[in-house]
């Protein structure tokens, strides 16, 4: 994208987009990639606890296990809303969704400012919101402020993610996914979640737009109220 660009996603996916089975495989692959790091760290911590020669590292091992377990719980909580429908709740509160995103992204270089009312949101709205929030944070690899907000316009809910930072940017794979375009080159793991957000918005009867300029990225999802 150039210094100032607005990206309007197409209304329909291209004919060579992944079918249901391929889409499920891509999402499963992303989840496995996300889970493997904290799971491996927990395993390493347990190995240290069992090693008689490493008892002086017991406190470090426990700290590693605790931090990795918290990360795993945050990933699972996020994934249940962002990618799945296998939850007992039909709706989610704004505060609950903000907590899910903050638990996953907190401690990084970017700071999250959550300006979403603590009201109930449907599964489709919740899925769009947490994915948008996560991708807004991801647009700030060197730090900055990610502001996530909502408003109602003409019977539609508008979710906006504003990323502001010195190196705010979107990767080429993310740009393709957010536009509902197939991935021609690059990493599928960097493409699938942006595409999933696009698909979530359009399947719900809404749309997704992206604006990017130097130090600023805005993701906007419009979805039925």
mmCIF file with all atom_site columns, C-alpha atoms in Angstrom:
data_model
loop_
_atom_site.group_PDB
_atom_site.id
_atom_site.type_symbol
_atom_site.label_atom_id
_atom_site.label_alt_id
_atom_site.label_comp_id
_atom_site.label_asym_id
_atom_site.label_entity_id
_atom_site.label_seq_id
_atom_site.pdbx_PDB_ins_code
_atom_site.Cartn_x
_atom_site.Cartn_y
_atom_site.Cartn_z
_atom_site.occupancy
_atom_site.B_iso_or_equiv
_atom_site.pdbx_formal_charge
_atom_site.auth_seq_id
_atom_site.auth_comp_id
_atom_site.auth_asym_id
_atom_site.auth_atom_id
_atom_site.pdbx_PDB_model_num
ATOM 1   C CA . UNK A 1 1   ? 0.000   0.000   0.000  1.00 0.00 ? 1   UNK A CA 1
ATOM 2   C CA . UNK A 1 2   ? 1.137   3.560   -0.617 1.00 0.00 ? 2   UNK A CA 1
ATOM 3   C CA . UNK A 1 3   ? 1.524   6.189   2.090  1.00 0.00 ? 3   UNK A CA 1
ATOM 4   C CA . UNK A 1 4   ? -2.232  6.828   2.039  1.00 0.00 ? 4   UNK A CA 1
ATOM 5   C CA . UNK A 1 5   ? -4.538  4.103   0.754  1.00 0.00 ? 5   UNK A CA 1
ATOM 6   C CA . UNK A 1 6   ? -8.098  3.019   1.277  1.00 0.00 ? 6   UNK A CA 1
ATOM 7   C CA . UNK A 1 7   ? -8.847  -0.620  0.621  1.00 0.00 ? 7   UNK A CA 1
ATOM 8   C CA . UNK A 1 8   ? -12.426 -1.599  -0.123 1.00 0.00 ? 8   UNK A CA 1
ATOM 9   C CA . UNK A 1 9   ? -12.867 -5.365  0.037  1.00 0.00 ? 9   UNK A CA 1
ATOM 10  C CA . UNK A 1 10  ? -14.766 -7.068  -2.799 1.00 0.00 ? 10  UNK A CA 1
ATOM 11  C CA . UNK A 1 11  ? -18.288 -8.270  -2.143 1.00 0.00 ? 11  UNK A CA 1
ATOM 12  C CA . UNK A 1 12  ? -17.509 -11.853 -3.206 1.00 0.00 ? 12  UNK A CA 1
ATOM 13  C CA . UNK A 1 13  ? -14.380 -14.001 -2.853 1.00 0.00 ? 13  UNK A CA 1
ATOM 14  C CA . UNK A 1 14  ? -12.382 -15.022 -5.884 1.00 0.00 ? 14  UNK A CA 1
ATOM 15  C CA . UNK A 1 15  ? -13.120 -18.403 -7.406 1.00 0.00 ? 15  UNK A CA 1
ATOM 16  C CA . UNK A 1 16  ? -9.771  -19.796 -6.233 1.00 0.00 ? 16  UNK A CA 1
ATOM 17  C CA . UNK A 1 17  ? -10.359 -19.073 -2.542 1.00 0.00 ? 17  UNK A CA 1
ATOM 18  C CA . UNK A 1 18  ? -10.090 -22.061 -0.159 1.00 0.00 ? 18  UNK A CA 1
ATOM 19  C CA . UNK A 1 19  ? -13.108 -24.329 0.224  1.00 0.00 ? 19  UNK A CA 1
ATOM 20  C CA . UNK A 1 20  ? -14.454 -25.308 3.626  1.00 0.00 ? 20  UNK A CA 1
ATOM 21  C CA . UNK A 1 21  ? -12.015 -28.153 4.181  1.00 0.00 ? 21  UNK A CA 1
ATOM 22  C CA . UNK A 1 22  ? -8.993  -26.110 3.098  1.00 0.00 ? 22  UNK A CA 1
ATOM 23  C CA . UNK A 1 23  ? -10.122 -23.185 5.237  1.00 0.00 ? 23  UNK A CA 1
ATOM 24  C CA . UNK A 1 24  ? -10.456 -25.464 8.281  1.00 0.00 ? 24  UNK A CA 1
ATOM 25  C CA . UNK A 1 25  ? -6.953  -26.820 7.652  1.00 0.00 ? 25  UNK A CA 1
ATOM 26  C CA . UNK A 1 26  ? -5.486  -23.317 7.462  1.00 0.00 ? 26  UNK A CA 1
ATOM 27  C CA . UNK A 1 27  ? -7.167  -22.251 10.698 1.00 0.00 ? 27  UNK A CA 1
ATOM 28  C CA . UNK A 1 28  ? -6.083  -25.457 12.431 1.00 0.00 ? 28  UNK A CA 1
ATOM 29  C CA . UNK A 1 29  ? -2.537  -24.845 11.235 1.00 0.00 ? 29  UNK A CA 1
ATOM 30  C CA . UNK A 1 30  ? -2.539  -21.326 12.659 1.00 0.00 ? 30  UNK A CA 1
ATOM 31  C CA . UNK A 1 31  ? -3.888  -22.517 15.990 1.00 0.00 ? 31  UNK A CA 1
ATOM 32  C CA . UNK A 1 32  ? -1.256  -25.245 16.205 1.00 0.00 ? 32  UNK A CA 1
ATOM 33  C CA . UNK A 1 33  ? 1.448   -22.675 15.432 1.00 0.00 ? 33  UNK A CA 1
ATOM 34  C CA . UNK A 1 34  ? 0.121   -20.392 18.184 1.00 0.00 ? 34  UNK A CA 1
ATOM 35  C CA . UNK A 1 35  ? -0.218  -23.174 20.750 1.00 0.00 ? 35  UNK A CA 1
ATOM 36  C CA . UNK A 1 36  ? 3.116   -24.908 20.170 1.00 0.00 ? 36  UNK A CA 1
ATOM 37  C CA . UNK A 1 37  ? 5.264   -22.212 21.808 1.00 0.00 ? 37  UNK A CA 1
ATOM 38  C CA . UNK A 1 38  ? 3.566   -22.092 25.246 1.00 0.00 ? 38  UNK A CA 1
ATOM 39  C CA . UNK A 1 39  ? 2.975   -25.850 25.183 1.00 0.00 ? 39  UNK A CA 1
ATOM 40  C CA . UNK A 1 40  ? 6.669   -26.450 24.480 1.00 0.00 ? 40  UNK A CA 1
ATOM 41  C CA . UNK A 1 41  ? 7.656   -24.031 27.230 1.00 0.00 ? 41  UNK A CA 1
ATOM 42  C CA . UNK A 1 42  ? 5.457   -25.854 29.755 1.00 0.00 ? 42  UNK A CA 1
ATOM 43  C CA . UNK A 1 43  ? 7.071   -29.141 28.740 1.00 0.00 ? 43  UNK A CA 1
ATOM 44  C CA . UNK A 1 44  ? 10.558  -27.634 29.121 1.00 0.00 ? 44  UNK A CA 1
ATOM 45  C CA . UNK A 1 45  ? 9.671   -26.301 32.561 1.00 0.00 ? 45  UNK A CA 1
ATOM 46  C CA . UNK A 1 46  ? 8.424   -29.704 33.690 1.00 0.00 ? 46  UNK A CA 1
ATOM 47  C CA . UNK A 1 47  ? 11.625  -31.326 32.419 1.00 0.00 ? 47  UNK A CA 1
ATOM 48  C CA . UNK A 1 48  ? 13.657  -28.907 34.529 1.00 0.00 ? 48  UNK A CA 1
ATOM 49  C CA . UNK A 1 49  ? 11.593  -29.747 37.612 1.00 0.00 ? 49  UNK A CA 1
ATOM 50  C CA . UNK A 1 50  ? 12.281  -33.435 37.088 1.00 0.00 ? 50  UNK A CA 1
ATOM 51  C CA . UNK A 1 51  ? 16.022  -32.983 36.462 1.00 0.00 ? 51  UNK A CA 1
ATOM 52  C CA . UNK A 1 52  ? 17.952  -33.659 39.713 1.00 0.00 ? 52  UNK A CA 1
ATOM 53  C CA . UNK A 1 53  ? 20.873  -31.616 38.448 1.00 0.00 ? 53  UNK A CA 1
ATOM 54  C CA . UNK A 1 54  ? 18.715  -28.536 37.792 1.00 0.00 ? 54  UNK A CA 1
ATOM 55  C CA . UNK A 1 55  ? 17.076  -28.076 41.177 1.00 0.00 ? 55  UNK A CA 1
ATOM 56  C CA . UNK A 1 56  ? 18.712  -24.637 41.515 1.00 0.00 ? 56  UNK A CA 1
ATOM 57  C CA . UNK A 1 57  ? 16.513  -23.608 38.556 1.00 0.00 ? 57  UNK A CA 1
ATOM 58  C CA . UNK A 1 58  ? 13.285  -24.727 40.190 1.00 0.00 ? 58  UNK A CA 1
ATOM 59  C CA . UNK A 1 59  ? 11.963  -21.177 40.685 1.00 0.00 ? 59  UNK A CA 1
ATOM 60  C CA . UNK A 1 60  ? 12.764  -20.301 37.072 1.00 0.00 ? 60  UNK A CA 1
ATOM 61  C CA . UNK A 1 61  ? 11.023  -23.462 35.893 1.00 0.00 ? 61  UNK A CA 1
ATOM 62  C CA . UNK A 1 62  ? 7.895   -22.681 37.907 1.00 0.00 ? 62  UNK A CA 1
ATOM 63  C CA . UNK A 1 63  ? 7.848   -19.127 36.549 1.00 0.00 ? 63  UNK A CA 1
ATOM 64  C CA . UNK A 1 64  ? 8.138   -20.464 32.999 1.00 0.00 ? 64  UNK A CA 1
ATOM 65  C CA . UNK A 1 65  ? 5.321   -22.949 33.550 1.00 0.00 ? 65  UNK A CA 1
ATOM 66  C CA . UNK A 1 66  ? 3.014   -20.366 35.107 1.00 0.00 ? 66  UNK A CA 1
ATOM 67  C CA . UNK A 1 67  ? 3.597   -17.764 32.391 1.00 0.00 ? 67  UNK A CA 1
ATOM 68  C CA . UNK A 1 68  ? 3.207   -20.319 29.601 1.00 0.00 ? 68  UNK A CA 1
ATOM 69  C CA . UNK A 1 69  ? 0.050   -21.792 31.121 1.00 0.00 ? 69  UNK A CA 1
ATOM 70  C CA . UNK A 1 70  ? -1.470  -18.295 31.342 1.00 0.00 ? 70  UNK A CA 1
ATOM 71  C CA . UNK A 1 71  ? -0.563  -17.707 27.695 1.00 0.00 ? 71  UNK A CA 1
ATOM 72  C CA . UNK A 1 72  ? -2.157  -21.006 26.683 1.00 0.00 ? 72  UNK A CA 1
ATOM 73  C CA . UNK A 1 73  ? -5.371  -20.191 28.558 1.00 0.00 ? 73  UNK A CA 1
ATOM 74  C CA . UNK A 1 74  ? -5.483  -16.763 26.886 1.00 0.00 ? 74  UNK A CA 1
ATOM 75  C CA . UNK A 1 75  ? -4.990  -18.329 23.449 1.00 0.00 ? 75  UNK A CA 1
ATOM 76  C CA . UNK A 1 76  ? -7.761  -20.874 24.001 1.00 0.00 ? 76  UNK A CA 1
ATOM 77  C CA . UNK A 1 77  ? -10.190 -18.236 25.301 1.00 0.00 ? 77  UNK A CA 1
ATOM 78  C CA . UNK A 1 78  ? -9.451  -16.042 22.288 1.00 0.00 ? 78  UNK A CA 1
ATOM 79  C CA . UNK A 1 79  ? -9.685  -18.879 19.759 1.00 0.00 ? 79  UNK A CA 1
ATOM 80  C CA . UNK A 1 80  ? -13.089 -20.021 21.070 1.00 0.00 ? 80  UNK A CA 1
ATOM 81  C CA . UNK A 1 81  ? -14.540 -16.609 20.205 1.00 0.00 ? 81  UNK A CA 1
ATOM 82  C CA . UNK A 1 82  ? -12.398 -15.674 17.198 1.00 0.00 ? 82  UNK A CA 1
ATOM 83  C CA . UNK A 1 83  ? -12.586 -18.924 15.254 1.00 0.00 ? 83  UNK A CA 1
ATOM 84  C CA . UNK A 1 84  ? -15.239 -21.155 16.745 1.00 0.00 ? 84  UNK A CA 1
ATOM 85  C CA . UNK A 1 85  ? -18.875 -21.430 17.671 1.00 0.00 ? 85  UNK A CA 1
ATOM 86  C CA . UNK A 1 86  ? -18.274 -24.129 20.288 1.00 0.00 ? 86  UNK A CA 1
ATOM 87  C CA . UNK A 1 87  ? -19.231 -22.016 23.264 1.00 0.00 ? 87  UNK A CA 1
ATOM 88  C CA . UNK A 1 88  ? -22.186 -22.228 25.601 1.00 0.00 ? 88  UNK A CA 1
ATOM 89  C CA . UNK A 1 89  ? -22.796 -18.487 25.340 1.00 0.00 ? 89  UNK A CA 1
ATOM 90  C CA . UNK A 1 90  ? -24.848 -17.047 22.502 1.00 0.00 ? 90  UNK A CA 1
ATOM 91  C CA . UNK A 1 91  ? -23.708 -13.527 23.359 1.00 0.00 ? 91  UNK A CA 1
ATOM 92  C CA . UNK A 1 92  ? -20.699 -11.867 24.956 1.00 0.00 ? 92  UNK A CA 1
ATOM 93  C CA . UNK A 1 93  ? -20.333 -8.646  26.896 1.00 0.00 ? 93  UNK A CA 1
ATOM 94  C CA . UNK A 1 94  ? -18.062 -5.864  25.725 1.00 0.00 ? 94  UNK A CA 1
ATOM 95  C CA . UNK A 1 95  ? -16.062 -6.081  28.935 1.00 0.00 ? 95  UNK A CA 1
ATOM 96  C CA . UNK A 1 96  ? -15.620 -9.824  28.530 1.00 0.00 ? 96  UNK A CA 1
ATOM 97  C CA . UNK A 1 97  ? -14.349 -9.428  24.969 1.00 0.00 ? 97  UNK A CA 1
ATOM 98  C CA . UNK A 1 98  ? -11.970 -6.647  25.978 1.00 0.00 ? 98  UNK A CA 1
ATOM 99  C CA . UNK A 1 99  ? -10.574 -8.861  28.716 1.00 0.00 ? 99  UNK A CA 1
ATOM 100 C CA . UNK A 1 100 ? -10.033 -11.725 26.256 1.00 0.00 ? 100 UNK A CA 1
ATOM 101 C CA . UNK A 1 101 ? -8.082  -9.498  23.855 1.00 0.00 ? 101 UNK A CA 1
ATOM 102 C CA . UNK A 1 102 ? -6.075  -7.832  26.626 1.00 0.00 ? 102 UNK A CA 1
ATOM 103 C CA . UNK A 1 103 ? -5.118  -11.178 28.177 1.00 0.00 ? 103 UNK A CA 1
ATOM 104 C CA . UNK A 1 104 ? -3.727  -12.332 24.836 1.00 0.00 ? 104 UNK A CA 1
ATOM 105 C CA . UNK A 1 105 ? -1.953  -9.151  23.745 1.00 0.00 ? 105 UNK A CA 1
ATOM 106 C CA . UNK A 1 106 ? -1.017  -7.564  27.079 1.00 0.00 ? 106 UNK A CA 1
ATOM 107 C CA . UNK A 1 107 ? 2.662   -7.223  27.872 1.00 0.00 ? 107 UNK A CA 1
ATOM 108 C CA . UNK A 1 108 ? 3.615   -6.530  24.272 1.00 0.00 ? 108 UNK A CA 1
ATOM 109 C CA . UNK A 1 109 ? 4.964   -3.325  22.778 1.00 0.00 ? 109 UNK A CA 1
ATOM 110 C CA . UNK A 1 110 ? 1.544   -1.977  21.786 1.00 0.00 ? 110 UNK A CA 1
ATOM 111 C CA . UNK A 1 111 ? -1.054  -0.725  24.265 1.00 0.00 ? 111 UNK A CA 1
ATOM 112 C CA . UNK A 1 112 ? -4.758  -1.487  23.898 1.00 0.00 ? 112 UNK A CA 1
ATOM 113 C CA . UNK A 1 113 ? -7.375  1.204   24.480 1.00 0.00 ? 113 UNK A CA 1
ATOM 114 C CA . UNK A 1 114 ? -10.813 -0.444  24.652 1.00 0.00 ? 114 UNK A CA 1
ATOM 115 C CA . UNK A 1 115 ? -13.724 1.873   23.883 1.00 0.00 ? 115 UNK A CA 1
ATOM 116 C CA . UNK A 1 116 ? -16.446 -0.709  23.336 1.00 0.00 ? 116 UNK A CA 1
ATOM 117 C CA . UNK A 1 117 ? -19.574 -0.447  25.504 1.00 0.00 ? 117 UNK A CA 1
ATOM 118 C CA . UNK A 1 118 ? -20.102 -3.202  28.048 1.00 0.00 ? 118 UNK A CA 1
ATOM 119 C CA . UNK A 1 119 ? -23.259 -4.410  26.327 1.00 0.00 ? 119 UNK A CA 1
ATOM 120 C CA . UNK A 1 120 ? -24.067 -7.797  24.817 1.00 0.00 ? 120 UNK A CA 1
ATOM 121 C CA . UNK A 1 121 ? -22.798 -8.669  21.360 1.00 0.00 ? 121 UNK A CA 1
ATOM 122 C CA . UNK A 1 122 ? -23.862 -11.583 19.166 1.00 0.00 ? 122 UNK A CA 1
ATOM 123 C CA . UNK A 1 123 ? -21.456 -14.368 18.222 1.00 0.00 ? 123 UNK A CA 1
ATOM 124 C CA . UNK A 1 124 ? -20.890 -12.884 14.754 1.00 0.00 ? 124 UNK A CA 1
ATOM 125 C CA . UNK A 1 125 ? -20.305 -9.415  16.191 1.00 0.00 ? 125 UNK A CA 1
ATOM 126 C CA . UNK A 1 126 ? -18.016 -10.812 18.888 1.00 0.00 ? 126 UNK A CA 1
ATOM 127 C CA . UNK A 1 127 ? -16.014 -12.809 16.360 1.00 0.00 ? 127 UNK A CA 1
ATOM 128 C CA . UNK A 1 128 ? -15.542 -9.750  14.171 1.00 0.00 ? 128 UNK A CA 1
ATOM 129 C CA . UNK A 1 129 ? -14.628 -7.562  17.131 1.00 0.00 ? 129 UNK A CA 1
ATOM 130 C CA . UNK A 1 130 ? -11.914 -9.736  18.683 1.00 0.00 ? 130 UNK A CA 1
ATOM 131 C CA . UNK A 1 131 ? -10.313 -10.489 15.315 1.00 0.00 ? 131 UNK A CA 1
ATOM 132 C CA . UNK A 1 132 ? -10.323 -6.803  14.427 1.00 0.00 ? 132 UNK A CA 1
ATOM 133 C CA . UNK A 1 133 ? -8.802  -5.909  17.792 1.00 0.00 ? 133 UNK A CA 1
ATOM 134 C CA . UNK A 1 134 ? -6.072  -8.533  17.481 1.00 0.00 ? 134 UNK A CA 1
ATOM 135 C CA . UNK A 1 135 ? -5.138  -7.428  13.949 1.00 0.00 ? 135 UNK A CA 1
ATOM 136 C CA . UNK A 1 136 ? -5.094  -3.783  15.042 1.00 0.00 ? 136 UNK A CA 1
ATOM 137 C CA . UNK A 1 137 ? -2.562  -4.688  17.728 1.00 0.00 ? 137 UNK A CA 1
ATOM 138 C CA . UNK A 1 138 ? -0.591  -6.740  15.207 1.00 0.00 ? 138 UNK A CA 1
ATOM 139 C CA . UNK A 1 139 ? -0.266  -3.648  12.985 1.00 0.00 ? 139 UNK A CA 1
ATOM 140 C CA . UNK A 1 140 ? 2.032   -2.128  15.646 1.00 0.00 ? 140 UNK A CA 1
ATOM 141 C CA . UNK A 1 141 ? 5.149   -4.357  15.664 1.00 0.00 ? 141 UNK A CA 1
ATOM 142 C CA . UNK A 1 142 ? 7.289   -1.583  17.138 1.00 0.00 ? 142 UNK A CA 1
ATOM 143 C CA . UNK A 1 143 ? 4.731   -0.343  19.622 1.00 0.00 ? 143 UNK A CA 1
ATOM 144 C CA . UNK A 1 144 ? 2.055   2.305   19.708 1.00 0.00 ? 144 UNK A CA 1
ATOM 145 C CA . UNK A 1 145 ? -1.573  2.708   20.663 1.00 0.00 ? 145 UNK A CA 1
ATOM 146 C CA . UNK A 1 146 ? -4.357  0.450   19.375 1.00 0.00 ? 146 UNK A CA 1
ATOM 147 C CA . UNK A 1 147 ? -7.768  2.005   19.975 1.00 0.00 ? 147 UNK A CA 1
ATOM 148 C CA . UNK A 1 148 ? -10.791 -0.244  19.444 1.00 0.00 ? 148 UNK A CA 1
ATOM 149 C CA . UNK A 1 149 ? -14.210 1.403   19.437 1.00 0.00 ? 149 UNK A CA 1
ATOM 150 C CA . UNK A 1 150 ? -17.777 0.860   18.299 1.00 0.00 ? 150 UNK A CA 1
ATOM 151 C CA . UNK A 1 151 ? -20.720 2.968   17.208 1.00 0.00 ? 151 UNK A CA 1
ATOM 152 C CA . UNK A 1 152 ? -24.104 2.485   15.560 1.00 0.00 ? 152 UNK A CA 1
ATOM 153 C CA . UNK A 1 153 ? -24.918 4.047   12.198 1.00 0.00 ? 153 UNK A CA 1
ATOM 154 C CA . UNK A 1 154 ? -28.137 3.471   10.209 1.00 0.00 ? 154 UNK A CA 1
ATOM 155 C CA . UNK A 1 155 ? -28.955 0.228   11.965 1.00 0.00 ? 155 UNK A CA 1
ATOM 156 C CA . UNK A 1 156 ? -25.435 -1.135  11.542 1.00 0.00 ? 156 UNK A CA 1
ATOM 157 C CA . UNK A 1 157 ? -22.721 -1.609  14.150 1.00 0.00 ? 157 UNK A CA 1
ATOM 158 C CA . UNK A 1 158 ? -19.376 -0.115  13.175 1.00 0.00 ? 158 UNK A CA 1
ATOM 159 C CA . UNK A 1 159 ? -16.279 -1.558  14.836 1.00 0.00 ? 159 UNK A CA 1
ATOM 160 C CA . UNK A 1 160 ? -13.110 0.460   14.308 1.00 0.00 ? 160 UNK A CA 1
ATOM 161 C CA . UNK A 1 161 ? -9.533  -0.451  15.088 1.00 0.00 ? 161 UNK A CA 1
ATOM 162 C CA . UNK A 1 162 ? -7.103  2.465   14.960 1.00 0.00 ? 162 UNK A CA 1
ATOM 163 C CA . UNK A 1 163 ? -3.398  1.606   15.106 1.00 0.00 ? 163 UNK A CA 1
ATOM 164 C CA . UNK A 1 164 ? -1.092  4.581   15.683 1.00 0.00 ? 164 UNK A CA 1
ATOM 165 C CA . UNK A 1 165 ? 2.655   4.169   15.956 1.00 0.00 ? 165 UNK A CA 1
ATOM 166 C CA . UNK A 1 166 ? 5.908   5.095   14.256 1.00 0.00 ? 166 UNK A CA 1
ATOM 167 C CA . UNK A 1 167 ? 5.935   1.874   12.219 1.00 0.00 ? 167 UNK A CA 1
ATOM 168 C CA . UNK A 1 168 ? 2.243   1.044   11.992 1.00 0.00 ? 168 UNK A CA 1
ATOM 169 C CA . UNK A 1 169 ? 1.831   -1.205  8.984  1.00 0.00 ? 169 UNK A CA 1
ATOM 170 C CA . UNK A 1 170 ? 0.142   -4.220  7.449  1.00 0.00 ? 170 UNK A CA 1
ATOM 171 C CA . UNK A 1 171 ? 2.054   -7.115  5.956  1.00 0.00 ? 171 UNK A CA 1
ATOM 172 C CA . UNK A 1 172 ? 1.334   -7.930  2.287  1.00 0.00 ? 172 UNK A CA 1
ATOM 173 C CA . UNK A 1 173 ? -0.339  -11.190 3.330  1.00 0.00 ? 173 UNK A CA 1
ATOM 174 C CA . UNK A 1 174 ? -2.634  -9.292  5.707  1.00 0.00 ? 174 UNK A CA 1
ATOM 175 C CA . UNK A 1 175 ? -3.531  -6.774  3.006  1.00 0.00 ? 175 UNK A CA 1
ATOM 176 C CA . UNK A 1 176 ? -4.567  -9.600  0.676  1.00 0.00 ? 176 UNK A CA 1
ATOM 177 C CA . UNK A 1 177 ? -6.620  -11.321 3.372  1.00 0.00 ? 177 UNK A CA 1
ATOM 178 C CA . UNK A 1 178 ? -8.382  -8.154  4.473  1.00 0.00 ? 178 UNK A CA 1
ATOM 179 C CA . UNK A 1 179 ? -9.332  -7.546  0.847  1.00 0.00 ? 179 UNK A CA 1
ATOM 180 C CA . UNK A 1 180 ? -10.836 -11.022 0.507  1.00 0.00 ? 180 UNK A CA 1
ATOM 181 C CA . UNK A 1 181 ? -8.151  -11.952 -2.011 1.00 0.00 ? 181 UNK A CA 1
ATOM 182 C CA . UNK A 1 182 ? -6.292  -15.261 -2.373 1.00 0.00 ? 182 UNK A CA 1
ATOM 183 C CA . UNK A 1 183 ? -2.701  -15.523 -1.196 1.00 0.00 ? 183 UNK A CA 1
ATOM 184 C CA . UNK A 1 184 ? -0.374  -15.558 -4.206 1.00 0.00 ? 184 UNK A CA 1
ATOM 185 C CA . UNK A 1 185 ? 2.875   -15.506 -2.237 1.00 0.00 ? 185 UNK A CA 1
ATOM 186 C CA . UNK A 1 186 ? 3.999   -15.210 1.347  1.00 0.00 ? 186 UNK A CA 1
ATOM 187 C CA . UNK A 1 187 ? 3.014   -17.044 4.526  1.00 0.00 ? 187 UNK A CA 1
ATOM 188 C CA . UNK A 1 188 ? -0.441  -18.579 4.846  1.00 0.00 ? 188 UNK A CA 1
ATOM 189 C CA . UNK A 1 189 ? -0.316  -18.160 8.620  1.00 0.00 ? 189 UNK A CA 1
ATOM 190 C CA . UNK A 1 190 ? -0.065  -14.375 8.156  1.00 0.00 ? 190 UNK A CA 1
ATOM 191 C CA . UNK A 1 191 ? -2.977  -14.388 5.679  1.00 0.00 ? 191 UNK A CA 1
ATOM 192 C CA . UNK A 1 192 ? -5.600  -16.630 7.244  1.00 0.00 ? 192 UNK A CA 1
ATOM 193 C CA . UNK A 1 193 ? -6.712  -14.480 10.191 1.00 0.00 ? 193 UNK A CA 1
ATOM 194 C CA . UNK A 1 194 ? -7.136  -11.287 8.105  1.00 0.00 ? 194 UNK A CA 1
ATOM 195 C CA . UNK A 1 195 ? -9.096  -13.320 5.550  1.00 0.00 ? 195 UNK A CA 1
ATOM 196 C CA . UNK A 1 196 ? -11.168 -14.854 8.356  1.00 0.00 ? 196 UNK A CA 1
ATOM 197 C CA . UNK A 1 197 ? -12.100 -11.344 9.528  1.00 0.00 ? 197 UNK A CA 1
ATOM 198 C CA . UNK A 1 198 ? -13.130 -10.425 5.987  1.00 0.00 ? 198 UNK A CA 1
ATOM 199 C CA . UNK A 1 199 ? -15.168 -13.632 5.701  1.00 0.00 ? 199 UNK A CA 1
ATOM 200 C CA . UNK A 1 200 ? -16.810 -13.076 9.101  1.00 0.00 ? 200 UNK A CA 1
ATOM 201 C CA . UNK A 1 201 ? -17.930 -9.581  8.127  1.00 0.00 ? 201 UNK A CA 1
ATOM 202 C CA . UNK A 1 202 ? -19.297 -10.591 4.736  1.00 0.00 ? 202 UNK A CA 1
ATOM 203 C CA . UNK A 1 203 ? -21.010 -13.763 5.921  1.00 0.00 ? 203 UNK A CA 1
ATOM 204 C CA . UNK A 1 204 ? -22.867 -11.653 8.473  1.00 0.00 ? 204 UNK A CA 1
ATOM 205 C CA . UNK A 1 205 ? -24.026 -9.216  5.782  1.00 0.00 ? 205 UNK A CA 1
ATOM 206 C CA . UNK A 1 206 ? -21.459 -6.544  6.540  1.00 0.00 ? 206 UNK A CA 1
ATOM 207 C CA . UNK A 1 207 ? -18.247 -5.260  5.034  1.00 0.00 ? 207 UNK A CA 1
ATOM 208 C CA . UNK A 1 208 ? -14.640 -4.448  5.846  1.00 0.00 ? 208 UNK A CA 1
ATOM 209 C CA . UNK A 1 209 ? -12.528 -1.451  4.845  1.00 0.00 ? 209 UNK A CA 1
ATOM 210 C CA . UNK A 1 210 ? -8.889  -0.624  5.487  1.00 0.00 ? 210 UNK A CA 1
ATOM 211 C CA . UNK A 1 211 ? -7.085  2.720   5.486  1.00 0.00 ? 211 UNK A CA 1
ATOM 212 C CA . UNK A 1 212 ? -3.321  2.970   5.758  1.00 0.00 ? 212 UNK A CA 1
ATOM 213 C CA . UNK A 1 213 ? -0.949  5.885   5.855  1.00 0.00 ? 213 UNK A CA 1
ATOM 214 C CA . UNK A 1 214 ? 2.395   6.586   7.474  1.00 0.00 ? 214 UNK A CA 1
ATOM 215 C CA . UNK A 1 215 ? 2.165   5.719   11.158 1.00 0.00 ? 215 UNK A CA 1
ATOM 216 C CA . UNK A 1 216 ? -1.546  4.951   11.043 1.00 0.00 ? 216 UNK A CA 1
ATOM 217 C CA . UNK A 1 217 ? -3.758  1.997   10.085 1.00 0.00 ? 217 UNK A CA 1
ATOM 218 C CA . UNK A 1 218 ? -7.541  1.922   10.428 1.00 0.00 ? 218 UNK A CA 1
ATOM 219 C CA . UNK A 1 219 ? -9.588  -1.282  10.161 1.00 0.00 ? 219 UNK A CA 1
ATOM 220 C CA . UNK A 1 220 ? -13.361 -0.821  10.003 1.00 0.00 ? 220 UNK A CA 1
ATOM 221 C CA . UNK A 1 221 ? -15.965 -3.565  10.107 1.00 0.00 ? 221 UNK A CA 1
ATOM 222 C CA . UNK A 1 222 ? -19.604 -2.703  9.498  1.00 0.00 ? 222 UNK A CA 1
ATOM 223 C CA . UNK A 1 223 ? -21.977 -5.465  10.566 1.00 0.00 ? 223 UNK A CA 1
ATOM 224 C CA . UNK A 1 224 ? -25.765 -5.681  11.156 1.00 0.00 ? 224 UNK A CA 1
ATOM 225 C CA . UNK A 1 225 ? -26.858 -4.608  14.631 1.00 0.00 ? 225 UNK A CA 1
#
